[in-house]
Amino acid sequence: MTAAPPDSLPLALTMGEPAGVGGDITLKAWAARREAALPPFVVLDDPARLAALAVSLGLAVPVQTVSSPQEGAALFVRALPVLPVALGNPVAAGRPDPANGAAVIASIDRAVALVQGGQAAAVVTNPIQKSSLYAAGFRHPGHTEYLAHLAGLTDEPIMMLAAADLRVVPVTIHVSVRDAVNQLTTEAIIHAGRVTAASLTRDFGIERPRLAVAGLNPHAGEGGAMGREEIDIIEPAIAVLRADGIDVSGPRPPDTMFHAAARRGYDAALCMYHDQALIPVKTVDFDGGVNITLGLPFVRTSPDHGTALDIAGTGKANATSLIAALKTADHMTRNRQRTSAS
C-alpha cells in the first residue's frame, strides 16, 4: 500500500493514563480545533469512554470510531476520530487500574507503528501514570526511554522542554540528584549538544543554532572553589562541541541564564539535571510547555505535565499544553519535510 503524502497525514495521539486528564484535554483540544488552528489528529483510545466522558464534562464533542488514520483525517473537522484500543476494566477518574496498563502501552505501540509505517505524521502522547504501568510490567523509566526503545536507539534519549521563548535539555533525566551528579559525563554532554543542535536545524529550521551550557554548581563552580565538575567534565565537552562547529557558550551560572534578556542569547540551554531544566521552563510558561524527544526517527511531543489525577473528570483540566504539543509536532514535521526535500 502506498503511503499518503505527508501533508495529508494526521498526528497520532495516544490514550495516556485513562484515569487521568488525558481524555479531558483531548476532548477540549478537539473542541478548540478551529480557534487554535490545530492540525488533524486521530486518538488511540476507547471510543465509548471518550463519548461518555464528553457527556459528563458537558462538551459537545461527537466521537466516531475509524478504521485508519486517513479516515480520521477526513473526518476530523466534523468529529473526534478514534482508533479503538480496548481497555481491561471500566475507568474510574482519578483511580488508575493496572488492568488498563496493557491498553496504555498498546496505544503508544500502535501510534509509533503508524508513524513508522507512513500512516501518521507524528506521535503526540498524553501523560502516563508510571506507577500504574510498573504494576502492569512496564520496565522503562518513562515515555522518553520507552520511545527510544521502540525506535531501536542505542544512544541515550534526549528530552527537550519548550515553552514560549525557552528551550531546555536536561543531560541527565529521571534519576535522583545524587545519581545525576554521579552520571554526568563529558560524553553525555557532547551527545546531548550534538543531538540538540541537529534537531534545532532539522526540526525547528534554525540554520545556526546557539547552545548555552549551564554549570552544575553555584556560580558555575567559581573557578573550582565550589566544585570541579565545570573544569573536569563540562568545559571539555564544550571544547569538543565547538570543534564540531557548534555555536556554544558556557558553562554559565545557572541562576543568571534564564531571565528574559539572557534567553535572547541562545536557542536552547543544556542543563545538567532534571529540575535545573524544568523549573525555569515551567516558571516561564506553566500551562503551555511541551515535552519533545530529540534524536528519534519520528517526531514525538507531549504535554509538559502529569496525569493530574486529582482533577481528572472534573472539567478543570487545561488543554493549553496539549494544544501546544499538537502544534509543535506539526511544525516539526513540516520542517523535517522541508529539510529532507532540500
mmCIF file with all atom_site columns, N, CA, C and O in Angstrom, residues 282-321:
data_model
loop_
_atom_site.group_PDB
_atom_site.id
_atom_site.type_symbol
_atom_site.label_atom_id
_atom_site.label_alt_id
_atom_site.label_comp_id
_atom_site.label_asym_id
_atom_site.label_entity_id
_atom_site.label_seq_id
_atom_site.pdbx_PDB_ins_code
_atom_site.Cartn_x
_atom_site.Cartn_y
_atom_site.Cartn_z
_atom_site.occupancy
_atom_site.B_iso_or_equiv
_atom_site.pdbx_formal_charge
_atom_site.auth_seq_id
_atom_site.auth_comp_id
_atom_site.auth_asym_id
_atom_site.auth_atom_id
_atom_site.pdbx_PDB_model_num
ATOM 1   N N  . LYS A 1 282 ? 8.872   25.644 33.390 1.00 0.00 ? 282 LYS A N  1
ATOM 2   C CA . LYS A 1 282 ? 7.536   25.658 33.992 1.00 0.00 ? 282 LYS A CA 1
ATOM 3   C C  . LYS A 1 282 ? 7.215   27.029 34.597 1.00 0.00 ? 282 LYS A C  1
ATOM 4   O O  . LYS A 1 282 ? 6.038   27.415 34.684 1.00 0.00 ? 282 LYS A O  1
ATOM 5   N N  . THR A 1 283 ? 8.237   27.759 35.014 1.00 0.00 ? 283 THR A N  1
ATOM 6   C CA . THR A 1 283 ? 8.011   29.102 35.538 1.00 0.00 ? 283 THR A CA 1
ATOM 7   C C  . THR A 1 283 ? 7.669   30.073 34.414 1.00 0.00 ? 283 THR A C  1
ATOM 8   O O  . THR A 1 283 ? 6.775   30.906 34.549 1.00 0.00 ? 283 THR A O  1
ATOM 9   N N  . VAL A 1 284 ? 8.374   29.945 33.291 1.00 0.00 ? 284 VAL A N  1
ATOM 10  C CA . VAL A 1 284 ? 8.142   30.831 32.153 1.00 0.00 ? 284 VAL A CA 1
ATOM 11  C C  . VAL A 1 284 ? 6.757   30.607 31.549 1.00 0.00 ? 284 VAL A C  1
ATOM 12  O O  . VAL A 1 284 ? 6.057   31.551 31.187 1.00 0.00 ? 284 VAL A O  1
ATOM 13  N N  . ASP A 1 285 ? 6.333   29.345 31.437 1.00 0.00 ? 285 ASP A N  1
ATOM 14  C CA . ASP A 1 285 ? 5.042   29.054 30.790 1.00 0.00 ? 285 ASP A CA 1
ATOM 15  C C  . ASP A 1 285 ? 4.498   27.748 31.361 1.00 0.00 ? 285 ASP A C  1
ATOM 16  O O  . ASP A 1 285 ? 4.609   26.696 30.730 1.00 0.00 ? 285 ASP A O  1
ATOM 17  N N  . PHE A 1 286 ? 3.901   27.808 32.520 1.00 0.00 ? 286 PHE A N  1
ATOM 18  C CA . PHE A 1 286 ? 3.456   26.595 33.213 1.00 0.00 ? 286 PHE A CA 1
ATOM 19  C C  . PHE A 1 286 ? 2.414   25.832 32.404 1.00 0.00 ? 286 PHE A C  1
ATOM 20  O O  . PHE A 1 286 ? 2.433   24.606 32.335 1.00 0.00 ? 286 PHE A O  1
ATOM 21  N N  . ASP A 1 287 ? 1.472   26.533 31.779 1.00 0.00 ? 287 ASP A N  1
ATOM 22  C CA . ASP A 1 287 ? 0.379   25.868 31.084 1.00 0.00 ? 287 ASP A CA 1
ATOM 23  C C  . ASP A 1 287 ? 0.726   25.447 29.657 1.00 0.00 ? 287 ASP A C  1
ATOM 24  O O  . ASP A 1 287 ? 0.086   24.546 29.113 1.00 0.00 ? 287 ASP A O  1
ATOM 25  N N  . GLY A 1 288 ? 1.724   26.090 29.050 1.00 0.00 ? 288 GLY A N  1
ATOM 26  C CA . GLY A 1 288 ? 1.948   25.869 27.623 1.00 0.00 ? 288 GLY A CA 1
ATOM 27  C C  . GLY A 1 288 ? 3.197   25.106 27.257 1.00 0.00 ? 288 GLY A C  1
ATOM 28  O O  . GLY A 1 288 ? 3.557   25.042 26.081 1.00 0.00 ? 288 GLY A O  1
ATOM 29  N N  . GLY A 1 289 ? 3.879   24.495 28.234 1.00 0.00 ? 289 GLY A N  1
ATOM 30  C CA . GLY A 1 289 ? 5.113   23.785 27.934 1.00 0.00 ? 289 GLY A CA 1
ATOM 31  C C  . GLY A 1 289 ? 4.882   22.504 27.140 1.00 0.00 ? 289 GLY A C  1
ATOM 32  O O  . GLY A 1 289 ? 3.834   21.869 27.248 1.00 0.00 ? 289 GLY A O  1
ATOM 33  N N  . VAL A 1 290 ? 5.892   22.142 26.354 1.00 0.00 ? 290 VAL A N  1
ATOM 34  C CA . VAL A 1 290 ? 5.830   20.941 25.523 1.00 0.00 ? 290 VAL A CA 1
ATOM 35  C C  . VAL A 1 290 ? 7.057   20.091 25.775 1.00 0.00 ? 290 VAL A C  1
ATOM 36  O O  . VAL A 1 290 ? 8.180   20.603 25.828 1.00 0.00 ? 290 VAL A O  1
ATOM 37  N N  . ASN A 1 291 ? 6.847   18.799 25.936 1.00 0.00 ? 291 ASN A N  1
ATOM 38  C CA . ASN A 1 291 ? 7.926   17.824 26.082 1.00 0.00 ? 291 ASN A CA 1
ATOM 39  C C  . ASN A 1 291 ? 8.206   17.222 24.708 1.00 0.00 ? 291 ASN A C  1
ATOM 40  O O  . ASN A 1 291 ? 7.278   16.742 24.038 1.00 0.00 ? 291 ASN A O  1
ATOM 41  N N  . ILE A 1 292 ? 9.467   17.233 24.288 1.00 0.00 ? 292 ILE A N  1
ATOM 42  C CA . ILE A 1 292 ? 9.856   16.761 22.950 1.00 0.00 ? 292 ILE A CA 1
ATOM 43  C C  . ILE A 1 292 ? 10.995  15.761 23.101 1.00 0.00 ? 292 ILE A C  1
ATOM 44  O O  . ILE A 1 292 ? 11.939  16.003 23.853 1.00 0.00 ? 292 ILE A O  1
ATOM 45  N N  . THR A 1 293 ? 10.911  14.640 22.398 1.00 0.00 ? 293 THR A N  1
ATOM 46  C CA . THR A 1 293 ? 12.019  13.685 22.382 1.00 0.00 ? 293 THR A CA 1
ATOM 47  C C  . THR A 1 293 ? 12.855  13.933 21.131 1.00 0.00 ? 293 THR A C  1
ATOM 48  O O  . THR A 1 293 ? 12.343  13.827 20.013 1.00 0.00 ? 293 THR A O  1
ATOM 49  N N  . LEU A 1 294 ? 14.128  14.254 21.325 1.00 0.00 ? 294 LEU A N  1
ATOM 50  C CA . LEU A 1 294 ? 15.035  14.540 20.211 1.00 0.00 ? 294 LEU A CA 1
ATOM 51  C C  . LEU A 1 294 ? 15.800  13.284 19.803 1.00 0.00 ? 294 LEU A C  1
ATOM 52  O O  . LEU A 1 294 ? 16.058  12.411 20.616 1.00 0.00 ? 294 LEU A O  1
ATOM 53  N N  . GLY A 1 295 ? 16.158  13.238 18.533 1.00 0.00 ? 295 GLY A N  1
ATOM 54  C CA . GLY A 1 295 ? 17.003  12.166 18.046 1.00 0.00 ? 295 GLY A CA 1
ATOM 55  C C  . GLY A 1 295 ? 16.254  10.941 17.579 1.00 0.00 ? 295 GLY A C  1
ATOM 56  O O  . GLY A 1 295 ? 16.876  9.960  17.153 1.00 0.00 ? 295 GLY A O  1
ATOM 57  N N  . LEU A 1 296 ? 14.918  10.945 17.660 1.00 0.00 ? 296 LEU A N  1
ATOM 58  C CA . LEU A 1 296 ? 14.132  9.816  17.169 1.00 0.00 ? 296 LEU A CA 1
ATOM 59  C C  . LEU A 1 296 ? 13.995  9.903  15.648 1.00 0.00 ? 296 LEU A C  1
ATOM 60  O O  . LEU A 1 296 ? 14.069  10.987 15.068 1.00 0.00 ? 296 LEU A O  1
ATOM 61  N N  . PRO A 1 297 ? 13.745  8.774  15.002 1.00 0.00 ? 297 PRO A N  1
ATOM 62  C CA . PRO A 1 297 ? 13.492  8.814  13.555 1.00 0.00 ? 297 PRO A CA 1
ATOM 63  C C  . PRO A 1 297 ? 12.106  9.340  13.222 1.00 0.00 ? 297 PRO A C  1
ATOM 64  O O  . PRO A 1 297 ? 11.748  9.452  12.049 1.00 0.00 ? 297 PRO A O  1
ATOM 65  N N  . PHE A 1 298 ? 11.307  9.655  14.243 1.00 0.00 ? 298 PHE A N  1
ATOM 66  C CA . PHE A 1 298 ? 9.992   10.257 14.054 1.00 0.00 ? 298 PHE A CA 1
ATOM 67  C C  . PHE A 1 298 ? 9.836   11.376 15.076 1.00 0.00 ? 298 PHE A C  1
ATOM 68  O O  . PHE A 1 298 ? 10.560  11.448 16.069 1.00 0.00 ? 298 PHE A O  1
ATOM 69  N N  . VAL A 1 299 ? 8.889   12.266 14.832 1.00 0.00 ? 299 VAL A N  1
ATOM 70  C CA . VAL A 1 299 ? 8.620   13.380 15.751 1.00 0.00 ? 299 VAL A CA 1
ATOM 71  C C  . VAL A 1 299 ? 7.724   12.893 16.881 1.00 0.00 ? 299 VAL A C  1
ATOM 72  O O  . VAL A 1 299 ? 6.722   12.213 16.656 1.00 0.00 ? 299 VAL A O  1
ATOM 73  N N  . ARG A 1 300 ? 8.091   13.253 18.121 1.00 0.00 ? 300 ARG A N  1
ATOM 74  C CA . ARG A 1 300 ? 7.242   12.963 19.277 1.00 0.00 ? 300 ARG A CA 1
ATOM 75  C C  . ARG A 1 300 ? 7.203   14.169 20.200 1.00 0.00 ? 300 ARG A C  1
ATOM 76  O O  . ARG A 1 300 ? 8.235   14.721 20.583 1.00 0.00 ? 300 ARG A O  1
ATOM 77  N N  . THR A 1 301 ? 6.000   14.583 20.555 1.00 0.00 ? 301 THR A N  1
ATOM 78  C CA . THR A 1 301 ? 5.799   15.643 21.536 1.00 0.00 ? 301 THR A CA 1
ATOM 79  C C  . THR A 1 301 ? 4.766   15.181 22.558 1.00 0.00 ? 301 THR A C  1
ATOM 80  O O  . THR A 1 301 ? 4.057   14.194 22.362 1.00 0.00 ? 301 THR A O  1
ATOM 81  N N  . SER A 1 302 ? 4.676   15.934 23.658 1.00 0.00 ? 302 SER A N  1
ATOM 82  C CA . SER A 1 302 ? 3.736   15.596 24.725 1.00 0.00 ? 302 SER A CA 1
ATOM 83  C C  . SER A 1 302 ? 3.460   16.850 25.548 1.00 0.00 ? 302 SER A C  1
ATOM 84  O O  . SER A 1 302 ? 4.306   17.745 25.617 1.00 0.00 ? 302 SER A O  1
ATOM 85  N N  . PRO A 1 303 ? 2.305   16.927 26.208 1.00 0.00 ? 303 PRO A N  1
ATOM 86  C CA . PRO A 1 303 ? 2.112   18.000 27.172 1.00 0.00 ? 303 PRO A CA 1
ATOM 87  C C  . PRO A 1 303 ? 3.164   17.902 28.276 1.00 0.00 ? 303 PRO A C  1
ATOM 88  O O  . PRO A 1 303 ? 3.570   16.800 28.656 1.00 0.00 ? 303 PRO A O  1
ATOM 89  N N  . ASP A 1 304 ? 3.585   19.051 28.772 1.00 0.00 ? 304 ASP A N  1
ATOM 90  C CA . ASP A 1 304 ? 4.596   19.075 29.829 1.00 0.00 ? 304 ASP A CA 1
ATOM 91  C C  . ASP A 1 304 ? 3.919   19.112 31.196 1.00 0.00 ? 304 ASP A C  1
ATOM 92  O O  . ASP A 1 304 ? 4.103   20.041 31.982 1.00 0.00 ? 304 ASP A O  1
ATOM 93  N N  . HIS A 1 305 ? 3.099   18.106 31.450 1.00 0.00 ? 305 HIS A N  1
ATOM 94  C CA . HIS A 1 305 ? 2.505   17.957 32.775 1.00 0.00 ? 305 HIS A CA 1
ATOM 95  C C  . HIS A 1 305 ? 2.131   16.500 32.979 1.00 0.00 ? 305 HIS A C  1
ATOM 96  O O  . HIS A 1 305 ? 2.207   15.681 32.047 1.00 0.00 ? 305 HIS A O  1
ATOM 97  N N  . GLY A 1 306 ? 1.725   16.168 34.182 1.00 0.00 ? 306 GLY A N  1
ATOM 98  C CA . GLY A 1 306 ? 1.400   14.795 34.509 1.00 0.00 ? 306 GLY A CA 1
ATOM 99  C C  . GLY A 1 306 ? -0.074  14.471 34.331 1.00 0.00 ? 306 GLY A C  1
ATOM 100 O O  . GLY A 1 306 ? -0.816  15.193 33.651 1.00 0.00 ? 306 GLY A O  1
ATOM 101 N N  . THR A 1 307 ? -0.486  13.394 34.980 1.00 0.00 ? 307 THR A N  1
ATOM 102 C CA . THR A 1 307 ? -1.842  12.886 34.799 1.00 0.00 ? 307 THR A CA 1
ATOM 103 C C  . THR A 1 307 ? -2.897  13.669 35.588 1.00 0.00 ? 307 THR A C  1
ATOM 104 O O  . THR A 1 307 ? -4.085  13.545 35.303 1.00 0.00 ? 307 THR A O  1
ATOM 105 N N  . ALA A 1 308 ? -2.476  14.449 36.576 1.00 0.00 ? 308 ALA A N  1
ATOM 106 C CA . ALA A 1 308 ? -3.391  15.302 37.355 1.00 0.00 ? 308 ALA A CA 1
ATOM 107 C C  . ALA A 1 308 ? -4.618  14.520 37.815 1.00 0.00 ? 308 ALA A C  1
ATOM 108 O O  . ALA A 1 308 ? -5.767  14.913 37.566 1.00 0.00 ? 308 ALA A O  1
ATOM 109 N N  . LEU A 1 309 ? -4.372  13.426 38.500 1.00 0.00 ? 309 LEU A N  1
ATOM 110 C CA . LEU A 1 309 ? -5.467  12.547 38.929 1.00 0.00 ? 309 LEU A CA 1
ATOM 111 C C  . LEU A 1 309 ? -6.501  13.267 39.789 1.00 0.00 ? 309 LEU A C  1
ATOM 112 O O  . LEU A 1 309 ? -7.685  12.918 39.779 1.00 0.00 ? 309 LEU A O  1
ATOM 113 N N  . ASP A 1 310 ? -6.050  14.281 40.519 1.00 0.00 ? 310 ASP A N  1
ATOM 114 C CA . ASP A 1 310 ? -6.962  14.964 41.440 1.00 0.00 ? 310 ASP A CA 1
ATOM 115 C C  . ASP A 1 310 ? -8.051  15.759 40.737 1.00 0.00 ? 310 ASP A C  1
ATOM 116 O O  . ASP A 1 310 ? -9.106  16.039 41.329 1.00 0.00 ? 310 ASP A O  1
ATOM 117 N N  . ILE A 1 311 ? -7.831  16.133 39.464 1.00 0.00 ? 311 ILE A N  1
ATOM 118 C CA . ILE A 1 311 ? -8.857  16.906 38.754 1.00 0.00 ? 311 ILE A CA 1
ATOM 119 C C  . ILE A 1 311 ? -9.410  16.157 37.548 1.00 0.00 ? 311 ILE A C  1
ATOM 120 O O  . ILE A 1 311 ? -10.225 16.701 36.791 1.00 0.00 ? 311 ILE A O  1
ATOM 121 N N  . ALA A 1 312 ? -9.003  14.922 37.343 1.00 0.00 ? 312 ALA A N  1
ATOM 122 C CA . ALA A 1 312 ? -9.489  14.153 36.193 1.00 0.00 ? 312 ALA A CA 1
ATOM 123 C C  . ALA A 1 312 ? -11.008 14.007 36.255 1.00 0.00 ? 312 ALA A C  1
ATOM 124 O O  . ALA A 1 312 ? -11.576 13.726 37.304 1.00 0.00 ? 312 ALA A O  1
ATOM 125 N N  . GLY A 1 313 ? -11.653 14.239 35.125 1.00 0.00 ? 313 GLY A N  1
ATOM 126 C CA . GLY A 1 313 ? -13.089 14.080 35.040 1.00 0.00 ? 313 GLY A CA 1
ATOM 127 C C  . GLY A 1 313 ? -13.903 15.209 35.626 1.00 0.00 ? 313 GLY A C  1
ATOM 128 O O  . GLY A 1 313 ? -15.137 15.144 35.635 1.00 0.00 ? 313 GLY A O  1
ATOM 129 N N  . THR A 1 314 ? -13.238 16.276 36.103 1.00 0.00 ? 314 THR A N  1
ATOM 130 C CA . THR A 1 314 ? -13.956 17.395 36.732 1.00 0.00 ? 314 THR A CA 1
ATOM 131 C C  . THR A 1 314 ? -14.205 18.552 35.774 1.00 0.00 ? 314 THR A C  1
ATOM 132 O O  . THR A 1 314 ? -14.963 19.467 36.100 1.00 0.00 ? 314 THR A O  1
ATOM 133 N N  . GLY A 1 315 ? -13.525 18.555 34.637 1.00 0.00 ? 315 GLY A N  1
ATOM 134 C CA . GLY A 1 315 ? -13.636 19.672 33.710 1.00 0.00 ? 315 GLY A CA 1
ATOM 135 C C  . GLY A 1 315 ? -12.653 20.780 33.980 1.00 0.00 ? 315 GLY A C  1
ATOM 136 O O  . GLY A 1 315 ? -12.623 21.779 33.255 1.00 0.00 ? 315 GLY A O  1
ATOM 137 N N  . LYS A 1 316 ? -11.820 20.648 35.010 1.00 0.00 ? 316 LYS A N  1
ATOM 138 C CA . LYS A 1 316 ? -10.866 21.704 35.371 1.00 0.00 ? 316 LYS A CA 1
ATOM 139 C C  . LYS A 1 316 ? -9.554  21.637 34.583 1.00 0.00 ? 316 LYS A C  1
ATOM 140 O O  . LYS A 1 316 ? -8.769  22.584 34.620 1.00 0.00 ? 316 LYS A O  1
ATOM 141 N N  . ALA A 1 317 ? -9.292  20.535 33.906 1.00 0.00 ? 317 ALA A N  1
ATOM 142 C CA . ALA A 1 317 ? -8.008  20.364 33.216 1.00 0.00 ? 317 ALA A CA 1
ATOM 143 C C  . ALA A 1 317 ? -7.843  21.387 32.102 1.00 0.00 ? 317 ALA A C  1
ATOM 144 O O  . ALA A 1 317 ? -8.794  21.689 31.364 1.00 0.00 ? 317 ALA A O  1
ATOM 145 N N  . ASN A 1 318 ? -6.630  21.908 31.980 1.00 0.00 ? 318 ASN A N  1
ATOM 146 C CA . ASN A 1 318 ? -6.295  22.917 30.973 1.00 0.00 ? 318 ASN A CA 1
ATOM 147 C C  . ASN A 1 318 ? -5.649  22.221 29.780 1.00 0.00 ? 318 ASN A C  1
ATOM 148 O O  . ASN A 1 318 ? -4.654  21.519 29.931 1.00 0.00 ? 318 ASN A O  1
ATOM 149 N N  . ALA A 1 319 ? -6.194  22.437 28.588 1.00 0.00 ? 319 ALA A N  1
ATOM 150 C CA . ALA A 1 319 ? -5.696  21.773 27.381 1.00 0.00 ? 319 ALA A CA 1
ATOM 151 C C  . ALA A 1 319 ? -4.603  22.562 26.668 1.00 0.00 ? 319 ALA A C  1
ATOM 152 O O  . ALA A 1 319 ? -4.141  22.150 25.601 1.00 0.00 ? 319 ALA A O  1
ATOM 153 N N  . THR A 1 320 ? -4.151  23.678 27.245 1.00 0.00 ? 320 THR A N  1
ATOM 154 C CA . THR A 1 320 ? -3.181  24.538 26.552 1.00 0.00 ? 320 THR A CA 1
ATOM 155 C C  . THR A 1 320 ? -1.908  23.790 26.179 1.00 0.00 ? 320 THR A C  1
ATOM 156 O O  . THR A 1 320 ? -1.384  23.939 25.068 1.00 0.00 ? 320 THR A O  1
ATOM 157 N N  . SER A 1 321 ? -1.380  22.976 27.093 1.00 0.00 ? 321 SER A N  1
ATOM 158 C CA . SER A 1 321 ? -0.131  22.275 26.821 1.00 0.00 ? 321 SER A CA 1
ATOM 159 C C  . SER A 1 321 ? -0.309  21.221 25.733 1.00 0.00 ? 321 SER A C  1
ATOM 160 O O  . SER A 1 321 ? 0.566   21.045 24.874 1.00 0.00 ? 321 SER A O  1
#
